[in-house]
């Protein structure tokens, strides 16, 4: 099966006032949809056309060179956004607050405290010049923050080296492309990041941490 656009796991207005409905509508229905369409177009007629997106990204080095750039951008965009929708939730239904259990312990161990972690993550978001992502990754049972340009992500490490950040398994990702926040926040990326903490679905991130480290 070619890739398909996953439905949002909540209504498009559910993350307001932190992320507005129009931004969600365009971001999911236009931007993410375009990554899906263009990834399918690039992979059509190759043995990779029915492969899982995660496999495509981890084996990017084996993708024919003439389509590798398009696959990097668009299958990358598909995977990144699929994660992004899932690690958010409305504040009325699990969004915001703080991590718990093993994930909290790992955050405390890697960064000192949850507040210290948030500060470092926000600093990485502010420091990413232009478009890209900030990641919290599981790397050998511990946690690292890294950031990547465009639609690159740590799963691509084998193919693109240091451009893939820490090369671990992302369990939390923040989209810092202007299309993710410009309608509501214009140039104020730090305000978007501050608001975004109110919609992070920590129980989902905890599940992904468990999966990545078990
Ligand atoms: Mn985006």
PDB file of C-alpha atoms and ligand atoms in Angstrom:
ATOM      1  CA  UNK A   1       0.000   0.000   0.000  1.00  0.00           C
ATOM      2  CA  UNK A   2       1.246   3.487  -0.764  1.00  0.00           C
ATOM      3  CA  UNK A   3       1.346   5.940   2.110  1.00  0.00           C
ATOM      4  CA  UNK A   4      -1.909   7.586   3.130  1.00  0.00           C
ATOM      5  CA  UNK A   5      -2.713  10.661   5.187  1.00  0.00           C
ATOM      6  CA  UNK A   6      -3.613   9.537   8.718  1.00  0.00           C
ATOM      7  CA  UNK A   7      -6.621  11.314  10.205  1.00  0.00           C
ATOM      8  CA  UNK A   8      -5.946  13.772  13.025  1.00  0.00           C
ATOM      9  CA  UNK A   9      -6.537  11.972  16.339  1.00  0.00           C
ATOM     10  CA  UNK A  10      -8.694  14.926  17.548  1.00  0.00           C
ATOM     11  CA  UNK A  11     -10.772  17.663  15.880  1.00  0.00           C
ATOM     12  CA  UNK A  12      -8.739  20.414  14.184  1.00  0.00           C
ATOM     13  CA  UNK A  13      -9.943  23.019  16.710  1.00  0.00           C
ATOM     14  CA  UNK A  14      -9.155  20.817  19.725  1.00  0.00           C
ATOM     15  CA  UNK A  15      -5.728  22.349  20.411  1.00  0.00           C
ATOM     16  CA  UNK A  16      -7.004  25.937  20.578  1.00  0.00           C
ATOM     17  CA  UNK A  17      -6.024  28.457  21.791  1.00  0.00           C
ATOM     18  CA  UNK A  18      -2.488  27.072  21.648  1.00  0.00           C
ATOM     19  CA  UNK A  19      -2.658  25.933  18.022  1.00  0.00           C
ATOM     20  CA  UNK A  20      -5.522  27.395  15.995  1.00  0.00           C
ATOM     21  CA  UNK A  21      -7.927  25.384  13.825  1.00  0.00           C
ATOM     22  CA  UNK A  22      -6.951  27.085  10.555  1.00  0.00           C
ATOM     23  CA  UNK A  23      -3.267  26.296  11.096  1.00  0.00           C
ATOM     24  CA  UNK A  24      -4.141  22.671  11.905  1.00  0.00           C
ATOM     25  CA  UNK A  25      -6.404  22.443   8.851  1.00  0.00           C
ATOM     26  CA  UNK A  26      -3.782  23.731   6.419  1.00  0.00           C
ATOM     27  CA  UNK A  27      -0.885  21.973   8.141  1.00  0.00           C
ATOM     28  CA  UNK A  28      -2.549  18.561   8.105  1.00  0.00           C
ATOM     29  CA  UNK A  29      -4.776  18.793   5.028  1.00  0.00           C
ATOM     30  CA  UNK A  30      -2.384  20.635   2.712  1.00  0.00           C
ATOM     31  CA  UNK A  31       1.207  20.332   3.943  1.00  0.00           C
ATOM     32  CA  UNK A  32       1.143  16.790   5.318  1.00  0.00           C
ATOM     33  CA  UNK A  33      -1.061  15.677   2.451  1.00  0.00           C
ATOM     34  CA  UNK A  34       1.462  17.035  -0.060  1.00  0.00           C
ATOM     35  CA  UNK A  35       4.290  15.062   1.593  1.00  0.00           C
ATOM     36  CA  UNK A  36       2.207  11.880   1.290  1.00  0.00           C
ATOM     37  CA  UNK A  37       1.331  12.544  -2.360  1.00  0.00           C
ATOM     38  CA  UNK A  38       4.886  13.437  -3.347  1.00  0.00           C
ATOM     39  CA  UNK A  39       6.448  10.517  -1.457  1.00  0.00           C
ATOM     40  CA  UNK A  40       4.084   8.127  -3.252  1.00  0.00           C
ATOM     41  CA  UNK A  41       4.886   9.749  -6.587  1.00  0.00           C
ATOM     42  CA  UNK A  42       8.637   9.397  -6.015  1.00  0.00           C
ATOM     43  CA  UNK A  43       8.422   5.736  -4.923  1.00  0.00           C
ATOM     44  CA  UNK A  44       5.881   4.625  -7.523  1.00  0.00           C
ATOM     45  CA  UNK A  45       7.110   1.713  -9.625  1.00  0.00           C
ATOM     46  CA  UNK A  46      10.029   0.909  -7.282  1.00  0.00           C
ATOM     47  CA  UNK A  47      10.253  -2.042  -4.860  1.00  0.00           C
ATOM     48  CA  UNK A  48       9.863   0.533  -2.072  1.00  0.00           C
ATOM     49  CA  UNK A  49       6.352   1.571  -3.123  1.00  0.00           C
ATOM     50  CA  UNK A  50       4.721  -0.692  -0.551  1.00  0.00           C
ATOM     51  CA  UNK A  51       7.342  -0.435   2.194  1.00  0.00           C
ATOM     52  CA  UNK A  52       6.698   0.930   5.654  1.00  0.00           C
ATOM     53  CA  UNK A  53       7.731   4.589   5.921  1.00  0.00           C
ATOM     54  CA  UNK A  54      10.069   3.888   8.839  1.00  0.00           C
ATOM     55  CA  UNK A  55      11.884   1.253   6.797  1.00  0.00           C
ATOM     56  CA  UNK A  56      12.175   3.654   3.852  1.00  0.00           C
ATOM     57  CA  UNK A  57      13.816   6.268   6.099  1.00  0.00           C
ATOM     58  CA  UNK A  58      16.189   3.920   7.891  1.00  0.00           C
ATOM     59  CA  UNK A  59      17.239   2.400   4.531  1.00  0.00           C
ATOM     60  CA  UNK A  60      17.327   5.727   2.677  1.00  0.00           C
ATOM     61  CA  UNK A  61      20.905   4.995   1.562  1.00  0.00           C
ATOM     62  CA  UNK A  62      19.563   2.106  -0.558  1.00  0.00           C
ATOM     63  CA  UNK A  63      16.946   4.227  -2.343  1.00  0.00           C
ATOM     64  CA  UNK A  64      17.904   4.960  -5.973  1.00  0.00           C
ATOM     65  CA  UNK A  65      19.879   8.200  -6.080  1.00  0.00           C
ATOM     66  CA  UNK A  66      17.638   9.946  -8.569  1.00  0.00           C
ATOM     67  CA  UNK A  67      14.656   9.804  -6.206  1.00  0.00           C
ATOM     68  CA  UNK A  68      16.531   9.853  -2.895  1.00  0.00           C
ATOM     69  CA  UNK A  69      16.215  13.619  -2.394  1.00  0.00           C
ATOM     70  CA  UNK A  70      12.471  13.600  -3.010  1.00  0.00           C
ATOM     71  CA  UNK A  71      12.047  10.605  -0.705  1.00  0.00           C
ATOM     72  CA  UNK A  72      14.180  12.212   2.012  1.00  0.00           C
ATOM     73  CA  UNK A  73      12.005  15.341   1.963  1.00  0.00           C
ATOM     74  CA  UNK A  74       8.584  13.799   1.477  1.00  0.00           C
ATOM     75  CA  UNK A  75       8.705  10.436   3.246  1.00  0.00           C
ATOM     76  CA  UNK A  76      10.555  12.358   5.966  1.00  0.00           C
ATOM     77  CA  UNK A  77       7.732  14.903   6.055  1.00  0.00           C
ATOM     78  CA  UNK A  78       5.152  12.115   6.229  1.00  0.00           C
ATOM     79  CA  UNK A  79       6.842  10.358   9.151  1.00  0.00           C
ATOM     80  CA  UNK A  80       7.584  13.574  11.042  1.00  0.00           C
ATOM     81  CA  UNK A  81       4.021  14.881  10.838  1.00  0.00           C
ATOM     82  CA  UNK A  82       2.494  11.498  11.687  1.00  0.00           C
ATOM     83  CA  UNK A  83       4.500  11.583  14.924  1.00  0.00           C
ATOM     84  CA  UNK A  84       3.680  15.250  15.556  1.00  0.00           C
ATOM     85  CA  UNK A  85      -0.131  14.809  15.508  1.00  0.00           C
ATOM     86  CA  UNK A  86       0.146  11.839  17.835  1.00  0.00           C
ATOM     87  CA  UNK A  87       2.313  13.415  20.508  1.00  0.00           C
ATOM     88  CA  UNK A  88      -0.215  16.208  20.967  1.00  0.00           C
ATOM     89  CA  UNK A  89      -3.621  16.138  22.680  1.00  0.00           C
ATOM     90  CA  UNK A  90      -6.173  18.728  23.774  1.00  0.00           C
ATOM     91  CA  UNK A  91      -5.525  20.081  27.284  1.00  0.00           C
ATOM     92  CA  UNK A  92      -8.988  18.749  28.206  1.00  0.00           C
ATOM     93  CA  UNK A  93      -7.953  15.257  27.164  1.00  0.00           C
ATOM     94  CA  UNK A  94      -4.424  14.554  28.322  1.00  0.00           C
ATOM     95  CA  UNK A  95      -2.458  17.439  26.784  1.00  0.00           C
ATOM     96  CA  UNK A  96       0.054  19.388  28.834  1.00  0.00           C
ATOM     97  CA  UNK A  97       1.185  18.679  32.366  1.00  0.00           C
ATOM     98  CA  UNK A  98       4.321  16.674  32.938  1.00  0.00           C
ATOM     99  CA  UNK A  99       5.733  13.253  32.120  1.00  0.00           C
ATOM    100  CA  UNK A 100       5.617  10.475  34.712  1.00  0.00           C
ATOM    101  CA  UNK A 101       7.170   7.123  35.534  1.00  0.00           C
ATOM    102  CA  UNK A 102      10.196   5.840  33.625  1.00  0.00           C
ATOM    103  CA  UNK A 103      10.092   8.737  31.178  1.00  0.00           C
ATOM    104  CA  UNK A 104      10.244  11.337  33.965  1.00  0.00           C
ATOM    105  CA  UNK A 105      13.084   9.420  35.593  1.00  0.00           C
ATOM    106  CA  UNK A 106      14.996   9.357  32.292  1.00  0.00           C
ATOM    107  CA  UNK A 107      14.384  13.097  31.745  1.00  0.00           C
ATOM    108  CA  UNK A 108      15.603  13.904  35.240  1.00  0.00           C
ATOM    109  CA  UNK A 109      18.634  11.717  34.745  1.00  0.00           C
ATOM    110  CA  UNK A 110      19.553  13.200  31.340  1.00  0.00           C
ATOM    111  CA  UNK A 111      18.723  16.875  31.905  1.00  0.00           C
ATOM    112  CA  UNK A 112      18.506  17.440  35.684  1.00  0.00           C
ATOM    113  CA  UNK A 113      14.776  18.186  35.885  1.00  0.00           C
ATOM    114  CA  UNK A 114      11.693  18.515  33.701  1.00  0.00           C
ATOM    115  CA  UNK A 115      12.094  22.318  33.778  1.00  0.00           C
ATOM    116  CA  UNK A 116      15.723  22.051  32.711  1.00  0.00           C
ATOM    117  CA  UNK A 117      14.675  19.738  29.889  1.00  0.00           C
ATOM    118  CA  UNK A 118      12.031  22.209  28.676  1.00  0.00           C
ATOM    119  CA  UNK A 119      14.555  25.031  28.749  1.00  0.00           C
ATOM    120  CA  UNK A 120      17.079  23.050  26.672  1.00  0.00           C
ATOM    121  CA  UNK A 121      14.434  21.887  24.209  1.00  0.00           C
ATOM    122  CA  UNK A 122      13.103  25.448  23.750  1.00  0.00           C
ATOM    123  CA  UNK A 123      16.650  26.718  23.253  1.00  0.00           C
ATOM    124  CA  UNK A 124      17.164  24.129  20.491  1.00  0.00           C
ATOM    125  CA  UNK A 125      13.899  25.292  18.874  1.00  0.00           C
ATOM    126  CA  UNK A 126      15.043  28.908  18.958  1.00  0.00           C
ATOM    127  CA  UNK A 127      18.470  28.016  17.580  1.00  0.00           C
ATOM    128  CA  UNK A 128      17.198  26.082  14.538  1.00  0.00           C
ATOM    129  CA  UNK A 129      17.757  28.544  11.685  1.00  0.00           C
ATOM    130  CA  UNK A 130      15.022  28.390   9.055  1.00  0.00           C
ATOM    131  CA  UNK A 131      12.793  25.328   8.828  1.00  0.00           C
ATOM    132  CA  UNK A 132      13.201  22.118  10.752  1.00  0.00           C
ATOM    133  CA  UNK A 133      12.410  20.033  13.792  1.00  0.00           C
ATOM    134  CA  UNK A 134      13.517  19.594  17.375  1.00  0.00           C
ATOM    135  CA  UNK A 135      13.566  16.069  18.760  1.00  0.00           C
ATOM    136  CA  UNK A 136      13.714  14.254  22.041  1.00  0.00           C
ATOM    137  CA  UNK A 137      15.250  10.893  21.214  1.00  0.00           C
ATOM    138  CA  UNK A 138      15.859   7.638  22.993  1.00  0.00           C
ATOM    139  CA  UNK A 139      19.509   6.731  22.449  1.00  0.00           C
ATOM    140  CA  UNK A 140      20.709   3.535  24.132  1.00  0.00           C
ATOM    141  CA  UNK A 141      18.260   3.783  27.072  1.00  0.00           C
ATOM    142  CA  UNK A 142      19.037   7.439  27.690  1.00  0.00           C
ATOM    143  CA  UNK A 143      17.601  10.644  26.218  1.00  0.00           C
ATOM    144  CA  UNK A 144      19.070  13.303  23.951  1.00  0.00           C
ATOM    145  CA  UNK A 145      17.766  16.517  22.415  1.00  0.00           C
ATOM    146  CA  UNK A 146      18.741  17.251  18.836  1.00  0.00           C
ATOM    147  CA  UNK A 147      17.489  19.235  15.888  1.00  0.00           C
ATOM    148  CA  UNK A 148      17.379  18.727  12.126  1.00  0.00           C
ATOM    149  CA  UNK A 149      16.773  20.945   9.091  1.00  0.00           C
ATOM    150  CA  UNK A 150      13.874  20.672   6.641  1.00  0.00           C
ATOM    151  CA  UNK A 151      12.159  17.245   6.935  1.00  0.00           C
ATOM    152  CA  UNK A 152      15.265  15.360   7.979  1.00  0.00           C
ATOM    153  CA  UNK A 153      15.035  13.222  11.094  1.00  0.00           C
ATOM    154  CA  UNK A 154      17.264  10.993  13.239  1.00  0.00           C
ATOM    155  CA  UNK A 155      16.038   7.792  11.518  1.00  0.00           C
ATOM    156  CA  UNK A 156      17.990   8.856   8.407  1.00  0.00           C
ATOM    157  CA  UNK A 157      21.311   8.660  10.210  1.00  0.00           C
ATOM    158  CA  UNK A 158      22.751   5.868   8.092  1.00  0.00           C
ATOM    159  CA  UNK A 159      22.165   7.851   4.891  1.00  0.00           C
ATOM    160  CA  UNK A 160      22.768  11.477   5.842  1.00  0.00           C
ATOM    161  CA  UNK A 161      25.090  11.308   8.863  1.00  0.00           C
ATOM    162  CA  UNK A 162      25.263  14.335  11.175  1.00  0.00           C
ATOM    163  CA  UNK A 163      22.362  16.051   9.349  1.00  0.00           C
ATOM    164  CA  UNK A 164      20.170  13.433  11.087  1.00  0.00           C
ATOM    165  CA  UNK A 165      20.946  14.854  14.519  1.00  0.00           C
ATOM    166  CA  UNK A 166      21.649  12.339  17.268  1.00  0.00           C
ATOM    167  CA  UNK A 167      20.546   9.325  15.229  1.00  0.00           C
ATOM    168  CA  UNK A 168      18.328   7.929  18.002  1.00  0.00           C
ATOM    169  CA  UNK A 169      14.629   7.079  18.003  1.00  0.00           C
ATOM    170  CA  UNK A 170      12.464  10.221  18.223  1.00  0.00           C
ATOM    171  CA  UNK A 171       9.779  10.025  20.927  1.00  0.00           C
ATOM    172  CA  UNK A 172       8.826  13.722  20.808  1.00  0.00           C
ATOM    173  CA  UNK A 173       9.112  16.112  17.869  1.00  0.00           C
ATOM    174  CA  UNK A 174       8.356  19.791  17.475  1.00  0.00           C
ATOM    175  CA  UNK A 175       7.753  21.260  14.036  1.00  0.00           C
ATOM    176  CA  UNK A 176       9.419  24.679  13.847  1.00  0.00           C
ATOM    177  CA  UNK A 177       8.610  25.382  10.197  1.00  0.00           C
ATOM    178  CA  UNK A 178       6.797  28.717   9.920  1.00  0.00           C
ATOM    179  CA  UNK A 179       3.790  26.861   8.444  1.00  0.00           C
ATOM    180  CA  UNK A 180       3.314  25.321  11.913  1.00  0.00           C
ATOM    181  CA  UNK A 181       2.774  28.640  13.702  1.00  0.00           C
ATOM    182  CA  UNK A 182       2.858  31.702  11.451  1.00  0.00           C
ATOM    183  CA  UNK A 183      -0.894  32.432  11.237  1.00  0.00           C
ATOM    184  CA  UNK A 184      -1.186  32.721  15.009  1.00  0.00           C
ATOM    185  CA  UNK A 185       2.303  33.676  16.151  1.00  0.00           C
ATOM    186  CA  UNK A 186       3.907  35.306  13.058  1.00  0.00           C
ATOM    187  CA  UNK A 187       7.637  35.593  13.829  1.00  0.00           C
ATOM    188  CA  UNK A 188       7.259  34.735  17.530  1.00  0.00           C
ATOM    189  CA  UNK A 189       8.539  31.167  17.479  1.00  0.00           C
ATOM    190  CA  UNK A 190       9.369  31.199  21.228  1.00  0.00           C
ATOM    191  CA  UNK A 191       5.719  32.027  22.044  1.00  0.00           C
ATOM    192  CA  UNK A 192       4.581  29.083  19.931  1.00  0.00           C
ATOM    193  CA  UNK A 193       6.994  26.798  21.770  1.00  0.00           C
ATOM    194  CA  UNK A 194       5.794  28.058  25.166  1.00  0.00           C
ATOM    195  CA  UNK A 195       2.156  27.450  24.167  1.00  0.00           C
ATOM    196  CA  UNK A 196       2.958  24.038  22.671  1.00  0.00           C
ATOM    197  CA  UNK A 197       3.875  22.571  26.077  1.00  0.00           C
ATOM    198  CA  UNK A 198       0.155  22.866  26.914  1.00  0.00           C
ATOM    199  CA  UNK A 199      -0.728  20.295  24.250  1.00  0.00           C
ATOM    200  CA  UNK A 200       2.067  17.726  24.584  1.00  0.00           C
ATOM    201  CA  UNK A 201       0.612  14.274  25.200  1.00  0.00           C
ATOM    202  CA  UNK A 202       3.093  12.950  27.763  1.00  0.00           C
ATOM    203  CA  UNK A 203       1.395   9.600  28.176  1.00  0.00           C
ATOM    204  CA  UNK A 204       1.891   8.980  24.436  1.00  0.00           C
ATOM    205  CA  UNK A 205       5.525  10.117  24.669  1.00  0.00           C
ATOM    206  CA  UNK A 206       5.939   7.729  27.605  1.00  0.00           C
ATOM    207  CA  UNK A 207       4.562   4.873  25.493  1.00  0.00           C
ATOM    208  CA  UNK A 208       7.007   5.687  22.708  1.00  0.00           C
ATOM    209  CA  UNK A 209       9.869   5.804  25.226  1.00  0.00           C
ATOM    210  CA  UNK A 210       8.928   2.370  26.545  1.00  0.00           C
ATOM    211  CA  UNK A 211       8.709   0.986  23.008  1.00  0.00           C
ATOM    212  CA  UNK A 212      12.042   2.529  21.999  1.00  0.00           C
ATOM    213  CA  UNK A 213      13.890   1.211  25.034  1.00  0.00           C
ATOM    214  CA  UNK A 214      12.395  -2.249  25.482  1.00  0.00           C
TER     215      UNK A 214
HETATM  216 MN1  LIG B   1       4.910  20.902   9.283  1.00  0.00          MN
END
